[in-house]
Amino acid sequence: MTSYALNSSSTFDVKQYLHPMTNSRFALAVIAVLPMILWIAYMSFNNKTFFIFVGIYAVLIFVAIWLGMELTKALLIGNAVKVGRDNFPEIASILESVKEKIGYHKDVEIYIVESGAVNMILHRFFSTKFIVIHSSFVESCDSAKDYRDIEWAIARFVGYMKVKKDHYFPIVFEIMEAVKKIPFLNLFILPYERCIVYSGDRIGLALCGEVEAAITGMSKLLIGKTLYGKVSSDTFIFQSRIVNGSFFASVARFFSSFPHMTDRYLNIMAFVKETVPEHYLEFIVKHHIDRAKLEEALRERHGR
C-alpha cells in the first residue's frame, strides 16, 4: 500500500492524528481533578499539619513506585534481552526513527521476553519508559524480514506517550494517575485514557504508513503470531457489534483505561476511511470484507 504522506518538517505532528474526542475528554478529566488540586493547594498553604501530611504521603508514594519499578526493571534485565545496537538493531533503529519523527526525546527502552500474559506492554518509570515485547511478536517480523507491524506497535506507544506529555504538567499527571484508581471519580479520567489509546493507534498507522501493518500488528497483540493470520476482519466486525450492543460490555469498558480491541479495530478503519479512502477501499477489496456490515459497525461504534 502507498504510504501516508508525512509532514515536510522533520518532526511528525501528532496533533493531526488525535482521536476527535481527545481534547474534550482531556478537558473533562481536568475538570475532575482541578478542584482536588485547588483544595490541596489551599489546605497546604493554610494548614501546616496538612502540608506535612501531603508531603510525607507524596514521598511514600514516590518511594513505593520507585521500588516497584526498580524491581520490575531488575526482573526484566535478569530475564529479558534489551534491544540495542548489538541486539535486534533493526528494532533499535525503528525506535530511534519513531522518536525523532514524533519529537519525543525522553528515554525509552525495549525489552524482549520469552513469555508473558500479553504480547506488548508499556511500563512507566518516571522519565524513563520501557516497552516489553513478547519474543513471538519479534520472531514473526524477523522471519519475514518485515518490521512494518512492529513499527506500528512502537509508534503507537511513543505516540501515546507524546500525547500525554503534550497535555500534562507533571503534577497534573501524578494527580490524574492517583484519581484514576479511585472508583467512580475515575470515570472522569478513564474516557481520556481510552482516547489516548485510540490516538496512539492512529499515530502508529500514520507513521508506519500501511493499513495492513496496523491491522496485522493489532491481530498479533490480540491472539499472537501463530494464529493472527487466521483472524478475519469480519470477526472484528461481528464481535464489535455484539460488544457495542451489550450493557455489561459497556460497564466493563467504563471501568477500564483500555478500549476493547474490537473498538480499536473500528477506530483504525474509521481513521483510514476519513483520511485516505482509497486505502480503505483497497483494504476492503483485498480482504473480501463485507463493506455494508463494516460501515454499519462504524456508525454504531463506541468512541466515535
Tab-separated table of C-alpha atoms in Angstrom:
chain	number	residue	atom	x	y	z
A	1	MET	CA	0.000	0.000	0.000
A	2	THR	CA	1.031	3.547	-0.610
A	3	SER	CA	2.443	5.255	2.468
A	4	TYR	CA	0.787	8.154	4.191
A	5	ALA	CA	2.401	11.484	3.383
A	6	LEU	CA	4.260	12.782	6.418
A	7	ASN	CA	4.866	16.406	7.230
A	8	SER	CA	7.557	18.159	5.254
A	9	SER	CA	9.249	19.072	8.543
A	10	SER	CA	11.469	16.585	10.351
A	11	THR	CA	9.027	16.366	13.272
A	12	PHE	CA	5.827	14.396	12.947
A	13	ASP	CA	2.846	16.456	14.159
A	14	VAL	CA	0.822	14.094	16.356
A	15	LYS	CA	-1.963	16.676	16.733
A	16	GLN	CA	-3.110	15.928	13.191
A	17	TYR	CA	-3.880	12.335	14.135
A	18	LEU	CA	-5.563	12.641	17.532
A	19	HIS	CA	-8.874	10.910	18.073
A	20	PRO	CA	-11.536	13.627	17.589
A	21	MET	CA	-12.713	13.428	21.213
A	22	THR	CA	-9.258	13.506	22.834
A	23	ASN	CA	-9.220	17.200	23.755
A	24	SER	CA	-12.809	17.279	25.039
A	25	ARG	CA	-12.194	14.217	27.203
A	26	PHE	CA	-8.973	15.767	28.479
A	27	ALA	CA	-10.997	18.842	29.471
A	28	LEU	CA	-13.428	16.559	31.335
A	29	ALA	CA	-10.505	14.904	33.138
A	30	VAL	CA	-9.055	18.289	34.123
A	31	ILE	CA	-12.462	19.415	35.434
A	32	ALA	CA	-12.472	16.329	37.643
A	33	VAL	CA	-9.002	16.871	39.123
A	34	LEU	CA	-8.867	20.681	39.198
A	35	PRO	CA	-10.996	21.037	42.375
A	36	MET	CA	-8.760	18.454	44.049
A	37	ILE	CA	-5.617	20.347	43.001
A	38	LEU	CA	-7.023	23.668	44.253
A	39	TRP	CA	-8.197	22.097	47.533
A	40	ILE	CA	-4.789	20.511	48.167
A	41	ALA	CA	-3.058	23.817	47.389
A	42	TYR	CA	-5.421	25.770	49.648
A	43	MET	CA	-5.117	23.346	52.562
A	44	SER	CA	-1.338	23.148	52.180
A	45	PHE	CA	-0.959	26.928	52.408
A	46	ASN	CA	-3.369	27.281	55.315
A	47	ASN	CA	-2.711	24.177	57.388
A	48	LYS	CA	0.834	23.245	58.315
A	49	THR	CA	-0.170	19.774	59.561
A	50	PHE	CA	-1.964	19.035	56.292
A	51	PHE	CA	1.063	20.263	54.313
A	52	ILE	CA	3.349	17.908	56.244
A	53	PHE	CA	0.899	15.024	55.737
A	54	VAL	CA	0.704	15.637	51.975
A	55	GLY	CA	4.483	15.882	51.792
A	56	ILE	CA	5.010	12.593	53.640
A	57	TYR	CA	2.286	10.903	51.555
A	58	ALA	CA	3.893	12.121	48.312
A	59	VAL	CA	7.308	10.860	49.408
A	60	LEU	CA	5.898	7.459	50.379
A	61	ILE	CA	4.080	7.139	47.035
A	62	PHE	CA	7.254	8.161	45.200
A	63	VAL	CA	9.326	5.598	47.094
A	64	ALA	CA	6.725	2.848	46.595
A	65	ILE	CA	6.545	3.481	42.847
A	66	TRP	CA	10.318	3.747	42.595
A	67	LEU	CA	10.843	0.448	44.431
A	68	GLY	CA	8.172	-1.318	42.394
A	69	MET	CA	9.519	-0.133	39.063
A	70	GLU	CA	13.126	-0.819	40.055
A	71	LEU	CA	12.141	-4.393	40.933
A	72	THR	CA	10.279	-4.732	37.628
A	73	LYS	CA	13.240	-3.361	35.723
A	74	ALA	CA	15.646	-5.660	37.586
A	75	LEU	CA	13.485	-8.655	36.656
A	76	LEU	CA	13.490	-7.553	33.038
A	77	ILE	CA	17.265	-7.128	32.963
A	78	GLY	CA	17.681	-10.560	34.522
A	79	ASN	CA	15.128	-12.341	32.361
A	80	ALA	CA	14.878	-10.434	29.091
A	81	VAL	CA	17.038	-9.088	26.275
A	82	LYS	CA	17.406	-5.336	25.996
A	83	VAL	CA	17.151	-4.047	22.439
A	84	GLY	CA	20.185	-2.071	21.368
A	85	ARG	CA	22.955	-1.719	18.831
A	86	ASP	CA	24.102	-5.316	19.351
A	87	ASN	CA	20.717	-6.945	19.986
A	88	PHE	CA	17.977	-6.550	17.393
A	89	PRO	CA	19.494	-3.410	15.824
A	90	GLU	CA	16.558	-3.219	13.365
A	91	ILE	CA	14.140	-2.640	16.252
A	92	ALA	CA	16.526	-0.199	17.949
A	93	SER	CA	16.723	1.740	14.678
A	94	ILE	CA	12.917	1.794	14.376
A	95	LEU	CA	12.597	3.133	17.932
A	96	GLU	CA	15.092	5.942	17.330
A	97	SER	CA	13.466	6.836	13.999
A	98	VAL	CA	9.991	6.900	15.551
A	99	LYS	CA	11.133	9.066	18.483
A	100	GLU	CA	12.834	11.508	16.115
A	101	LYS	CA	9.830	11.805	13.793
A	102	ILE	CA	7.320	12.198	16.611
A	103	GLY	CA	9.566	14.552	18.559
A	104	TYR	CA	9.617	12.524	21.758
A	105	HIS	CA	13.004	12.897	23.437
A	106	LYS	CA	12.614	11.089	26.766
A	107	ASP	CA	14.310	7.747	27.379
A	108	VAL	CA	12.520	4.691	26.008
A	109	GLU	CA	13.950	1.195	26.403
A	110	ILE	CA	12.695	-2.004	24.760
A	111	TYR	CA	12.981	-5.462	26.321
A	112	ILE	CA	12.118	-8.735	24.610
A	113	VAL	CA	10.780	-11.515	26.833
A	114	GLU	CA	10.227	-15.173	26.026
A	115	SER	CA	6.867	-15.455	27.767
A	116	GLY	CA	4.178	-13.204	29.104
A	117	ALA	CA	0.477	-12.643	29.532
A	118	VAL	CA	0.388	-10.053	26.744
A	119	ASN	CA	2.358	-9.574	23.543
A	120	MET	CA	3.378	-5.990	24.212
A	121	ILE	CA	3.089	-3.656	27.203
A	122	LEU	CA	4.335	-0.244	28.291
A	123	HIS	CA	5.805	0.427	31.745
A	124	ARG	CA	6.363	3.913	33.143
A	125	PHE	CA	9.360	4.677	35.319
A	126	PHE	CA	9.205	8.467	35.819
A	127	SER	CA	11.299	9.957	32.983
A	128	THR	CA	12.193	6.525	31.580
A	129	LYS	CA	9.630	4.360	29.789
A	130	PHE	CA	10.214	0.799	28.754
A	131	ILE	CA	8.307	-1.326	26.278
A	132	VAL	CA	8.150	-5.072	26.824
A	133	ILE	CA	7.647	-7.173	23.671
A	134	HIS	CA	6.877	-10.887	23.517
A	135	SER	CA	9.522	-12.797	21.565
A	136	SER	CA	6.907	-14.360	19.265
A	137	PHE	CA	5.916	-10.892	18.032
A	138	VAL	CA	9.527	-10.164	17.130
A	139	GLU	CA	10.022	-13.628	15.652
A	140	SER	CA	7.148	-13.172	13.218
A	141	CYS	CA	8.652	-9.898	11.954
A	142	ASP	CA	12.208	-11.208	11.851
A	143	SER	CA	11.351	-14.348	9.897
A	144	ALA	CA	9.529	-12.310	7.249
A	145	LYS	CA	12.138	-9.519	7.302
A	146	ASP	CA	9.215	-7.124	7.501
A	147	TYR	CA	9.109	-4.829	10.526
A	148	ARG	CA	6.171	-2.633	9.489
A	149	ASP	CA	3.770	-4.054	12.067
A	150	ILE	CA	6.319	-3.733	14.878
A	151	GLU	CA	6.960	-0.166	13.678
A	152	TRP	CA	3.228	0.485	14.065
A	153	ALA	CA	3.273	-1.034	17.578
A	154	ILE	CA	6.285	1.016	18.706
A	155	ALA	CA	4.942	4.193	17.094
A	156	ARG	CA	1.565	3.766	18.810
A	157	PHE	CA	3.292	3.523	22.208
A	158	VAL	CA	5.571	6.512	21.564
A	159	GLY	CA	2.618	8.464	20.142
A	160	TYR	CA	0.614	7.629	23.267
A	161	MET	CA	3.412	8.994	25.469
A	162	LYS	CA	3.830	12.093	23.293
A	163	VAL	CA	0.116	12.963	23.584
A	164	LYS	CA	0.287	12.629	27.368
A	165	LYS	CA	3.477	14.676	27.555
A	166	ASP	CA	1.932	17.485	25.496
A	167	HIS	CA	-1.214	17.565	27.642
A	168	TYR	CA	0.100	17.096	31.166
A	169	PHE	CA	2.119	19.185	33.553
A	170	PRO	CA	3.980	16.726	35.841
A	171	ILE	CA	1.840	17.493	38.910
A	172	VAL	CA	-1.397	17.125	36.895
A	173	PHE	CA	-0.155	13.799	35.545
A	174	GLU	CA	0.553	12.381	39.004
A	175	ILE	CA	-2.794	13.562	40.390
A	176	MET	CA	-4.627	12.068	37.411
A	177	GLU	CA	-2.767	8.801	37.913
A	178	ALA	CA	-3.924	8.798	41.547
A	179	VAL	CA	-7.520	9.753	40.714
A	180	LYS	CA	-7.583	7.003	38.080
A	181	LYS	CA	-7.532	4.465	40.921
A	182	ILE	CA	-10.479	5.990	42.837
A	183	PRO	CA	-13.800	4.266	41.967
A	184	PHE	CA	-16.451	6.476	40.323
A	185	LEU	CA	-14.215	9.565	40.325
A	186	ASN	CA	-12.018	7.742	37.824
A	187	LEU	CA	-14.935	7.702	35.375
A	188	PHE	CA	-13.901	11.273	34.516
A	189	ILE	CA	-10.322	10.185	33.758
A	190	LEU	CA	-10.755	6.846	32.017
A	191	PRO	CA	-12.532	8.170	28.884
A	192	TYR	CA	-9.443	10.311	28.232
A	193	GLU	CA	-7.158	7.325	28.797
A	194	ARG	CA	-9.108	5.325	26.230
A	195	CYS	CA	-8.939	8.235	23.775
A	196	ILE	CA	-5.146	8.320	24.049
A	197	VAL	CA	-5.043	4.625	23.155
A	198	TYR	CA	-7.172	5.372	20.086
A	199	SER	CA	-4.883	8.307	19.246
A	200	GLY	CA	-1.777	6.147	19.631
A	201	ASP	CA	-3.198	3.610	17.175
A	202	ARG	CA	-3.874	6.375	14.654
A	203	ILE	CA	-0.431	7.916	15.115
A	204	GLY	CA	1.185	4.499	14.650
A	205	LEU	CA	-0.708	3.960	11.402
A	206	ALA	CA	0.038	7.429	10.058
A	207	LEU	CA	3.733	6.955	10.803
A	208	CYS	CA	4.208	3.399	9.511
A	209	GLY	CA	2.017	4.229	6.530
A	210	GLU	CA	0.294	0.887	5.974
A	211	VAL	CA	-3.202	-0.208	6.981
A	212	GLU	CA	-2.107	-3.826	6.590
A	213	ALA	CA	0.704	-3.354	9.104
A	214	ALA	CA	-1.582	-1.748	11.704
A	215	ILE	CA	-4.246	-4.446	11.444
A	216	THR	CA	-1.623	-7.215	11.419
A	217	GLY	CA	0.075	-5.700	14.472
A	218	MET	CA	-3.240	-5.438	16.291
A	219	SER	CA	-4.118	-9.039	15.441
A	220	LYS	CA	-0.752	-10.216	16.798
A	221	LEU	CA	-1.296	-8.267	20.012
A	222	LEU	CA	-4.718	-9.860	20.319
A	223	ILE	CA	-4.003	-13.508	19.560
A	224	GLY	CA	-0.269	-13.958	18.933
A	225	LYS	CA	1.963	-14.523	15.941
A	226	THR	CA	0.976	-18.115	15.227
A	227	LEU	CA	-2.773	-17.634	14.838
A	228	TYR	CA	-3.109	-13.996	13.789
A	229	GLY	CA	-3.311	-14.915	10.101
A	230	LYS	CA	-6.462	-16.934	10.770
A	231	VAL	CA	-8.351	-13.964	12.214
A	232	SER	CA	-10.537	-12.312	9.576
A	233	SER	CA	-11.658	-8.698	9.643
A	234	ASP	CA	-15.259	-9.933	9.634
A	235	THR	CA	-14.557	-11.410	13.078
A	236	PHE	CA	-13.705	-7.953	14.440
A	237	ILE	CA	-16.820	-6.501	12.795
A	238	PHE	CA	-19.179	-9.201	14.076
A	239	GLN	CA	-17.799	-9.160	17.622
A	240	SER	CA	-17.722	-5.370	17.792
A	241	ARG	CA	-21.453	-5.218	17.108
A	242	ILE	CA	-22.102	-7.716	19.895
A	243	VAL	CA	-19.875	-5.807	22.325
A	244	ASN	CA	-21.287	-2.379	21.473
A	245	GLY	CA	-24.810	-3.703	21.974
A	246	SER	CA	-24.051	-5.247	25.358
A	247	PHE	CA	-24.856	-3.456	28.628
A	248	PHE	CA	-22.273	-5.466	30.576
A	249	ALA	CA	-19.580	-4.819	27.958
A	250	SER	CA	-20.308	-1.100	28.332
A	251	VAL	CA	-19.960	-1.332	32.121
A	252	ALA	CA	-16.651	-3.194	31.730
A	253	ARG	CA	-15.435	-0.500	29.334
A	254	PHE	CA	-16.397	2.365	31.664
A	255	PHE	CA	-14.100	0.992	34.377
A	256	SER	CA	-11.176	0.268	32.050
A	257	SER	CA	-8.416	2.538	30.790
A	258	PHE	CA	-8.214	0.451	27.601
A	259	PRO	CA	-10.904	0.231	24.916
A	260	HIS	CA	-11.920	-3.150	23.557
A	261	MET	CA	-9.747	-4.457	20.730
A	262	THR	CA	-12.828	-4.551	18.501
A	263	ASP	CA	-13.327	-0.814	19.069
A	264	ARG	CA	-9.669	-0.197	18.316
A	265	TYR	CA	-10.054	-2.036	15.017
A	266	LEU	CA	-13.077	0.108	14.098
A	267	ASN	CA	-11.196	3.245	15.187
A	268	ILE	CA	-8.395	2.444	12.744
A	269	MET	CA	-10.802	1.658	9.924
A	270	ALA	CA	-12.741	4.891	10.556
A	271	PHE	CA	-9.483	6.846	10.519
A	272	VAL	CA	-8.428	5.274	7.213
A	273	LYS	CA	-11.837	5.895	5.672
A	274	GLU	CA	-11.746	9.569	6.694
A	275	THR	CA	-8.149	10.323	5.716
A	276	VAL	CA	-7.265	8.038	2.796
A	277	PRO	CA	-10.474	6.499	1.400
A	278	GLU	CA	-8.587	4.857	-1.457
A	279	HIS	CA	-6.593	2.784	1.080
A	280	TYR	CA	-9.819	1.947	2.869
A	281	LEU	CA	-11.413	0.597	-0.304
A	282	GLU	CA	-8.237	-1.236	-1.291
A	283	PHE	CA	-8.089	-2.989	2.096
A	284	ILE	CA	-11.772	-3.988	1.894
A	285	VAL	CA	-11.339	-5.500	-1.560
A	286	LYS	CA	-8.105	-7.299	-0.694
A	287	HIS	CA	-9.583	-8.960	2.407
A	288	HIS	CA	-13.076	-9.579	0.981
A	289	ILE	CA	-14.725	-7.568	3.757
A	290	ASP	CA	-18.488	-7.047	3.723
A	291	ARG	CA	-18.453	-3.276	3.256
A	292	ALA	CA	-22.097	-2.775	4.267
A	293	LYS	CA	-21.596	-4.576	7.597
A	294	LEU	CA	-18.321	-2.760	8.253
A	295	GLU	CA	-19.845	0.657	7.689
A	296	GLU	CA	-22.858	-0.220	9.825
A	297	ALA	CA	-20.438	-1.214	12.613
A	298	LEU	CA	-18.546	2.059	12.115
A	299	ARG	CA	-21.770	4.031	12.582
A	300	GLU	CA	-22.621	2.110	15.750
A	301	ARG	CA	-19.116	2.013	17.230
A	302	HIS	CA	-18.308	3.307	20.691
A	303	GLY	CA	-15.797	6.170	20.987
A	304	ARG	CA	-16.712	7.657	17.581
